[in-house]
XYZ file of C-alpha atoms in Angstrom:
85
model
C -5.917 -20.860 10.379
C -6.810 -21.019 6.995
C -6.468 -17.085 5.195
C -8.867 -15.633 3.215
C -8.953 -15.680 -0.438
C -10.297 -13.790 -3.759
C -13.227 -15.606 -3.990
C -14.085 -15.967 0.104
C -14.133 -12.312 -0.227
C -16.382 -12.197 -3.480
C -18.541 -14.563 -1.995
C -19.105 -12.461 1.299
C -19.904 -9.094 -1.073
C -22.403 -10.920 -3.307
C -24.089 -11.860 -0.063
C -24.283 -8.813 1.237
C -25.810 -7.689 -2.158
C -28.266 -10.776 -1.725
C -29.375 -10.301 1.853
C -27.605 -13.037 3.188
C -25.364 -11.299 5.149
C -25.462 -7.814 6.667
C -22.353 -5.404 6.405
C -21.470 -5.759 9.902
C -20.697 -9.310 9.694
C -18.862 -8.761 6.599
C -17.126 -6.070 8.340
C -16.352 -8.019 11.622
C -15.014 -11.082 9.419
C -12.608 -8.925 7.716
C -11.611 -6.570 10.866
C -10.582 -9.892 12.201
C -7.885 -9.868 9.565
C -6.909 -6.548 9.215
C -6.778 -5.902 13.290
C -4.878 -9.291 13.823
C -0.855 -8.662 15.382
C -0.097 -12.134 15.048
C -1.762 -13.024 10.802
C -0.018 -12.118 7.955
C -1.903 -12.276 4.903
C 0.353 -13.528 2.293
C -1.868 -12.506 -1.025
C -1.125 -8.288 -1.271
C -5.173 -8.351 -3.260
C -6.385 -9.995 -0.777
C -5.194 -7.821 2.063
C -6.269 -4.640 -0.041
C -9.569 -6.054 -0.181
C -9.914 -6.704 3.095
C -9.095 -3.170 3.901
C -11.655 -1.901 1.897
C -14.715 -4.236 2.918
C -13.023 -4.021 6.410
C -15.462 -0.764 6.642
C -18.491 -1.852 4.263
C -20.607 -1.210 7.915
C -19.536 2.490 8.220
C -22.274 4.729 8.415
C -22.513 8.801 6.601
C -25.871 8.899 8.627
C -27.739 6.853 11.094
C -29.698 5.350 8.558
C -27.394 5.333 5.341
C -24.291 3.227 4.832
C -21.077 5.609 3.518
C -20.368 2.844 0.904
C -23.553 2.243 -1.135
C -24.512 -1.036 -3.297
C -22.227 0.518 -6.559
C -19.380 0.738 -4.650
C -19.842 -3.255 -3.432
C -20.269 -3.978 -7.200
C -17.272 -2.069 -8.225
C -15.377 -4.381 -5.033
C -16.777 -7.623 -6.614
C -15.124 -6.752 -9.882
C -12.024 -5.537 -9.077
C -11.730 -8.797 -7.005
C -12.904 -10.266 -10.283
C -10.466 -9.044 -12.650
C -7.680 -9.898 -9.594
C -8.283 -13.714 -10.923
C -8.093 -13.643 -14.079
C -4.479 -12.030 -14.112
């Protein structure tokens, strides 16, 4: 199975942002990753990131998300920056 990269993950965020995607699928995707016993993500950004975004779904009330839309913009550039070194 192929692993997740930089820019799979930016891409996910941004469509979150967008409406494309909601937070649990985003969530879900990355869960698979982080929950996994037999994957080992090779790229150490790549596995912080999909820690964080691993709980973009959790909820501070049962209407509001915990992470808001800043926080998914400050994700897509630190995954940003993570390229360009």
């Amino acid at each position: 199975m192929n692993q997740p990269t930089v820019s799979k993950i930016i891409d996910s965020l941004k469509s979150v942002l967008n409406g494309e995607l909601i937070r649990e699928e985003v969530s879900d995707w990355a869960s698979y990753y982080v929950m996994a016993d037999d994957l080992a993500i090779d790229d150490e950004i790549v596995w912080d990131l999909l820690k964080i975004i691993s709980g973009i779904d959790i909820l501070d009330s049962p209407t509001s998300y915990f992470h808001n839309e800043e926080d998914i913009k400050d994700w897509i550039k630190q995954a940003t920056k993570s390229l360009l070194k």
